mmCIF file of C-alpha atoms in Angstrom:
data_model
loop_
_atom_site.group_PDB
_atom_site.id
_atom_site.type_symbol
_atom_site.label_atom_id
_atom_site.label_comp_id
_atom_site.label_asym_id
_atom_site.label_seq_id
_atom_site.Cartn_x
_atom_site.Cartn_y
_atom_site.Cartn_z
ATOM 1 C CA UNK A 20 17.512 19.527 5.169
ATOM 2 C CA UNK A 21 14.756 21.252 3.053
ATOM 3 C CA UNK A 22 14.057 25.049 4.045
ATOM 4 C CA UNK A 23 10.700 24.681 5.235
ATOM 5 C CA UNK A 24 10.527 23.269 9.416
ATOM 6 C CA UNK A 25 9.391 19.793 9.726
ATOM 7 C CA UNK A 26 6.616 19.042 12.632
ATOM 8 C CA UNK A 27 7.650 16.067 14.639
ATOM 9 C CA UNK A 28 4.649 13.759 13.024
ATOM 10 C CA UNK A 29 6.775 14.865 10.028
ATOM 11 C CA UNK A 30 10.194 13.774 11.080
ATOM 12 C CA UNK A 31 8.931 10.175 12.806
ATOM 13 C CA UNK A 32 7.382 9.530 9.618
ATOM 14 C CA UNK A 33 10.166 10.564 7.494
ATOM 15 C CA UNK A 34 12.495 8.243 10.101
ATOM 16 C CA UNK A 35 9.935 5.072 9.502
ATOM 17 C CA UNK A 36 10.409 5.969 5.728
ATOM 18 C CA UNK A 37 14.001 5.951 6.083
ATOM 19 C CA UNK A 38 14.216 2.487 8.221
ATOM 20 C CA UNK A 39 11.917 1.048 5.442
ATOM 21 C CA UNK A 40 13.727 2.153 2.486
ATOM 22 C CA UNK A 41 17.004 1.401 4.328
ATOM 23 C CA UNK A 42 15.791 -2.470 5.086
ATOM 24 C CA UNK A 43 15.831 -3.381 1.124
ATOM 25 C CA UNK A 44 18.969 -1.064 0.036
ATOM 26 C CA UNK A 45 21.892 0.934 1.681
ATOM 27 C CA UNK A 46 22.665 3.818 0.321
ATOM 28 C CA UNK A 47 24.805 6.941 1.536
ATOM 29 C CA UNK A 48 23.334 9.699 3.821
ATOM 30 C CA UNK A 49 23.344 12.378 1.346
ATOM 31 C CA UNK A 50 21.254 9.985 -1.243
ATOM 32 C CA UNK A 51 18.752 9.382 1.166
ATOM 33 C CA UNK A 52 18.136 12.738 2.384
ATOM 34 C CA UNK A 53 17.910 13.829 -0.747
ATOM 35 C CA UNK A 54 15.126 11.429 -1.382
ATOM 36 C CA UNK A 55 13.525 12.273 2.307
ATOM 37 C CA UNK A 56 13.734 15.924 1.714
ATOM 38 C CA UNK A 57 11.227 15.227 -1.265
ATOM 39 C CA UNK A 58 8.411 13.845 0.740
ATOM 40 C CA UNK A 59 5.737 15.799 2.403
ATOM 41 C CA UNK A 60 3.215 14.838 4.856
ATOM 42 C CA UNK A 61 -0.396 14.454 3.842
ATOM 43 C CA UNK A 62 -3.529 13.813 5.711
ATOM 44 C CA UNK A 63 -6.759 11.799 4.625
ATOM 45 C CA UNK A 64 -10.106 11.260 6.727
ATOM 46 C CA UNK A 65 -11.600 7.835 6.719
ATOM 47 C CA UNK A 66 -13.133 6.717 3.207
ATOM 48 C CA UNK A 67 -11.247 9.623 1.220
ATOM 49 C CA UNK A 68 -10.509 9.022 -2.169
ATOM 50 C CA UNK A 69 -6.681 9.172 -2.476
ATOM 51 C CA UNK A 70 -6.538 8.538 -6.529
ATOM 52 C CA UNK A 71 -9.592 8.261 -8.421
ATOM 53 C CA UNK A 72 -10.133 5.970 -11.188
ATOM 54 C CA UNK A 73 -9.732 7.825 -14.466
ATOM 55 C CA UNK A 74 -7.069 9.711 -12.838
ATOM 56 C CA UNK A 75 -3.012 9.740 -14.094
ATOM 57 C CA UNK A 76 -1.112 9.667 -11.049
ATOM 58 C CA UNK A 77 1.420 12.486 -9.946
ATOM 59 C CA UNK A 78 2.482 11.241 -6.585
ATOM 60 C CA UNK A 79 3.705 8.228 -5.126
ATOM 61 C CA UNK A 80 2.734 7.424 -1.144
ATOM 62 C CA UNK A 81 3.804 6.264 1.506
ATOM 63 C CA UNK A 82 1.668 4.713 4.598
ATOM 64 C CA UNK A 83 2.974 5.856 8.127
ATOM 65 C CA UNK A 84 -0.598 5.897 9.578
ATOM 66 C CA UNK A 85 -3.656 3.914 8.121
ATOM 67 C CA UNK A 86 -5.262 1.357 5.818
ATOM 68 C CA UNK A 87 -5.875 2.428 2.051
ATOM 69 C CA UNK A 88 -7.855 -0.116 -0.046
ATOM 70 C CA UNK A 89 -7.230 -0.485 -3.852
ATOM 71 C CA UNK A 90 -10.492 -1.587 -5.983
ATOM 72 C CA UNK A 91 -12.070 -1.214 -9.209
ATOM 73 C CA UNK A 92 -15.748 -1.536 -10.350
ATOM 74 C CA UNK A 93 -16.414 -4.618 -12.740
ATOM 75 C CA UNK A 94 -20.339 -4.752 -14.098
ATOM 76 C CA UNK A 95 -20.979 -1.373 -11.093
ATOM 77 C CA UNK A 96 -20.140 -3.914 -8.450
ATOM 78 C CA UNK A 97 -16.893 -2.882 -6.430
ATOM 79 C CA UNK A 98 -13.880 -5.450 -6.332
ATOM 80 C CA UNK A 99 -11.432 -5.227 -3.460
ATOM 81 C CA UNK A 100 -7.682 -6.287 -5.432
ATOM 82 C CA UNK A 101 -5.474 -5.374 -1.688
ATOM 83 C CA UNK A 102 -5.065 -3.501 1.348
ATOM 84 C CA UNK A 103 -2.139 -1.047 1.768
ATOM 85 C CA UNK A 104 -0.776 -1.004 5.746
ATOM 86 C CA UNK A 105 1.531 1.110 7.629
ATOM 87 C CA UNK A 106 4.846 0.922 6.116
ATOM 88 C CA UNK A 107 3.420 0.020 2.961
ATOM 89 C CA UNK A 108 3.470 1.716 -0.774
ATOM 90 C CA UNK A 109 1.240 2.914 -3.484
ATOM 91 C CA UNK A 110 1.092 4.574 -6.392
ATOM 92 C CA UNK A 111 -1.837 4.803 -9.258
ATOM 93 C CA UNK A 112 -0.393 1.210 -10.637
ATOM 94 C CA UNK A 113 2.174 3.340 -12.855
ATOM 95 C CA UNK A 114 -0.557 5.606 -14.815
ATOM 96 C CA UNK A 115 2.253 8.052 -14.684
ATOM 97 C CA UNK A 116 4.157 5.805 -17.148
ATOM 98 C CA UNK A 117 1.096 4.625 -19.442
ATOM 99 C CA UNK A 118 -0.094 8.131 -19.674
ATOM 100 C CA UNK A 119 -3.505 6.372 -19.455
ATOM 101 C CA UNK A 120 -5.727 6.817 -16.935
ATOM 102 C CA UNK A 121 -6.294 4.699 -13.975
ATOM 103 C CA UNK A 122 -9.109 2.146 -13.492
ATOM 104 C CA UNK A 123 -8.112 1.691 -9.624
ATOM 105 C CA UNK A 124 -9.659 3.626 -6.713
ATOM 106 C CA UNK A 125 -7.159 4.124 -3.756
ATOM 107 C CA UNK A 126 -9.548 5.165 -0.718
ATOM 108 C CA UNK A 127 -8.541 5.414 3.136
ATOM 109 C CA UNK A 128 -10.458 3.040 5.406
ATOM 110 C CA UNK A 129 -9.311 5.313 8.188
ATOM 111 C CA UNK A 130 -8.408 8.112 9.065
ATOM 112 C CA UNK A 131 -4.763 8.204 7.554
ATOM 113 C CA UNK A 132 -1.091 9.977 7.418
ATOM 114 C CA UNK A 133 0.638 9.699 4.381
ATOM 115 C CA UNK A 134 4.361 11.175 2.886
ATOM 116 C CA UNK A 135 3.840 11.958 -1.427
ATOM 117 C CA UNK A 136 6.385 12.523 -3.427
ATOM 118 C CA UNK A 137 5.709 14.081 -6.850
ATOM 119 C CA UNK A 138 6.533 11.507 -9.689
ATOM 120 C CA UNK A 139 8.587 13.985 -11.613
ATOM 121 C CA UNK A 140 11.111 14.589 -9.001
ATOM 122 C CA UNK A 141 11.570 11.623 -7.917
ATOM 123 C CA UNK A 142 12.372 10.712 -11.916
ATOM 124 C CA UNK A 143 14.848 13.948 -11.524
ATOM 125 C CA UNK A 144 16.548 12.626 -8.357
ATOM 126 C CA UNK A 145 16.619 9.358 -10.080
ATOM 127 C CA UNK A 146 18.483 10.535 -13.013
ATOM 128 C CA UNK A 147 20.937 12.623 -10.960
ATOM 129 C CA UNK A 148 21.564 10.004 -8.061
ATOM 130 C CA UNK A 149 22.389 6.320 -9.386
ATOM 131 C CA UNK A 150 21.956 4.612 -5.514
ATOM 132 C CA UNK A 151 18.468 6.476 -5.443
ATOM 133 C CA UNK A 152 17.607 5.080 -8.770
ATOM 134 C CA UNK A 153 18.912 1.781 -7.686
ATOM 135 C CA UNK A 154 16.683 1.819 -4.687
ATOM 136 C CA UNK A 155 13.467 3.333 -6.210
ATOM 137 C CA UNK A 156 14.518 -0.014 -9.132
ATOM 138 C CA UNK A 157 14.782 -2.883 -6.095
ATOM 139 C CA UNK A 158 11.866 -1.471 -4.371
ATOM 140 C CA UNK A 159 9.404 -1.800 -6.982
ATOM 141 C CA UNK A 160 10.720 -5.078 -8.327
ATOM 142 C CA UNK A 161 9.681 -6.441 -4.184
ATOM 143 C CA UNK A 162 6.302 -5.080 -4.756
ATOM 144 C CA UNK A 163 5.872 -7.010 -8.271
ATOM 145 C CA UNK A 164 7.599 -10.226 -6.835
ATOM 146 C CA UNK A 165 4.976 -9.935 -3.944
ATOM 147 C CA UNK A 166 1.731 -8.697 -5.864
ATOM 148 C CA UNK A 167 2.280 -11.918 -8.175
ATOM 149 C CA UNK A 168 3.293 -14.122 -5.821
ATOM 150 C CA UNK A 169 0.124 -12.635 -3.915
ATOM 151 C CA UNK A 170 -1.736 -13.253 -6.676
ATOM 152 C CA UNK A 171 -1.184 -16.516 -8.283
ATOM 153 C CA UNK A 172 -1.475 -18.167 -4.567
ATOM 154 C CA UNK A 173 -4.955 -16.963 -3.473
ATOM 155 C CA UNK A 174 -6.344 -18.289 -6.966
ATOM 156 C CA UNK A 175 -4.977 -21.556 -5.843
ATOM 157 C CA UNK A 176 -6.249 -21.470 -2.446
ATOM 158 C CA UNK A 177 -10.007 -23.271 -0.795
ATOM 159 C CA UNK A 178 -11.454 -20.461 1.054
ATOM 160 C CA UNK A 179 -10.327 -21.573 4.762
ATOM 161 C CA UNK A 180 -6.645 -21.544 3.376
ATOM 162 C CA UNK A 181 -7.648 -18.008 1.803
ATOM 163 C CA UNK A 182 -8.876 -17.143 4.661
ATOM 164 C CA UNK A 183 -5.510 -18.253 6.923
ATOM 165 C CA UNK A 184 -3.186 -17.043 4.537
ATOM 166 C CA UNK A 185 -5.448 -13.558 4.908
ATOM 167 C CA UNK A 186 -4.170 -13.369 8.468
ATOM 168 C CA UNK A 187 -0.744 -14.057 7.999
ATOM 169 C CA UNK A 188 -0.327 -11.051 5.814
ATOM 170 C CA UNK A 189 -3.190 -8.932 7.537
ATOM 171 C CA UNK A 190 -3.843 -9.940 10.818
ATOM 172 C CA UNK A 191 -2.677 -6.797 12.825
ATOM 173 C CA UNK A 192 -5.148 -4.594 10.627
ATOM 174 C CA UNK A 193 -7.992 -7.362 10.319
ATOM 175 C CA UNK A 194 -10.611 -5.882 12.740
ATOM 176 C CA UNK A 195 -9.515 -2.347 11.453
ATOM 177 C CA UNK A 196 -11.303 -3.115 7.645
ATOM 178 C CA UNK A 197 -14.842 -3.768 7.740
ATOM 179 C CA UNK A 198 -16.443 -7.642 7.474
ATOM 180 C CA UNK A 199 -17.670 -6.937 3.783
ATOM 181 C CA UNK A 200 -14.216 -5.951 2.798
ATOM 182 C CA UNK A 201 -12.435 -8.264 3.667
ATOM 183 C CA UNK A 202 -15.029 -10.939 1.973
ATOM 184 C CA UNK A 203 -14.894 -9.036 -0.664
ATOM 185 C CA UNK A 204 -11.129 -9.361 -1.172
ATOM 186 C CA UNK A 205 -10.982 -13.268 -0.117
ATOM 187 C CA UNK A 206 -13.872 -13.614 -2.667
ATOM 188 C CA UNK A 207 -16.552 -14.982 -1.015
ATOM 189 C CA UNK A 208 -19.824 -14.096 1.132
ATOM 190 C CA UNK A 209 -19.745 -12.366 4.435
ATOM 191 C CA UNK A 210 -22.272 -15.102 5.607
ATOM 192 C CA UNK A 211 -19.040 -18.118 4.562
ATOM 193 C CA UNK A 212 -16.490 -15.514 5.665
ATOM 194 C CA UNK A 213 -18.150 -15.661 9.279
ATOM 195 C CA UNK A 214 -18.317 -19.018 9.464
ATOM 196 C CA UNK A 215 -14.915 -19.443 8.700
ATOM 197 C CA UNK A 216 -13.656 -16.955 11.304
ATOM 198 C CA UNK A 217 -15.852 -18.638 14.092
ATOM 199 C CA UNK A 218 -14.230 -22.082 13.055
ATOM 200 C CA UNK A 219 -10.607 -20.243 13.766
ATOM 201 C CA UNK A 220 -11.651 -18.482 16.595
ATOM 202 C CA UNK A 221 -12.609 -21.958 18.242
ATOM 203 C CA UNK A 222 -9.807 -23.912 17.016
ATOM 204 C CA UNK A 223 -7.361 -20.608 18.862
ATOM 205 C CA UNK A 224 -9.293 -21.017 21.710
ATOM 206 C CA UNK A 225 -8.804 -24.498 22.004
ATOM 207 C CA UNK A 226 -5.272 -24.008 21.989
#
């Protein structure tokens, strides 16, 4: 255990951490308290900026409580690329490897709780601990697999289907991000993105 006490938010977030990490590889309990031991709890207020654009990132997050949207500005207008949900991951898009900065703004859209880890000692812990490495490698390979597979399928998606698929992946945080958000994201207008969520709300109702 590391020196300093742990507050119980700590340790229940630290425990989801653990299940999550634990859910893609198994490792022994000394390699994955050595990771845990690294973390420390952080909180953000609603619309904080969590890594700036222009920005190299030094930590790597976690998401026990709260929403984080990634975006970028393209011609000063803002563009929405995902939302980051409890349990999920983030990062700075690996500035910390590029050594250039970052065109991506991570901001809460809540109020949030988040565990950091400094990229430097996780790359230490890495180096020392091959089933750490090995997990830190799988893990980040999942998020690429998804983000592409993410990717490729909206741009081949009619906006209903956008729309659906939307709520598959985001329908327990989907009245948590505001309307222009999330028509931002699906790329279209919040005037098409309402009639498309009245059409779904009638057909559930019908049901």
């Amino acid at each position: 255990m590391t020196q300093r006490s742990l507050s119980t938010l700590e340790q229940h977030a630290k425990e989801y951490l653990k299940k999550a990490l634990l859910s893609t590889v198994e490792i022994d309990d000394t390699s994955i308290h050595s990771l845990l031991d690294l973390f420390e709890m952080v909180t953000c207020k609603k619309n904080q900026i969590i890594i700036n654009e222009g920005e190299i990132a030094d930590y790597f997050y976690f998401i026990y409580k709260g929403i984080v949207r990634v975006y970028y500005y393209k011609s000063d207008k803002i563009v929405i690329e995902r939302f980051e949900k409890e349990g999920g991951f983030f990062g700075g898009n690996f500035t910390h490897l590029t050594k250039k900065p970052g065109v991506y703004i991570y901001e809460s859209v809540e109020d949030a709780q988040l565990l950091k880890i400094k990229y430097t000692d996780l790359e230490e812990l890495c180096n020392k601990s091959h089933q750490v490495e090995r997990l830190y490698r799988v893990n980040m390979e999942l998020f690429h697999v998804n983000y592409v597979h993410h990717l490729s399928l909206y741009k081949s998606l009619n906006t209903e289907e956008r729309y659906a698929e939307f709520i598959n992946n985001y329908g327990d945080v989907a009245n948590r991000v505001s309307l222009k958000d999330v028509a931002n994201y699906l790329e279209m207008t919040p005037e098409t993105l309402s009639r498309i969520r009245a059409k779904f709300d009638k057909i559930n109702k019908a049901k």
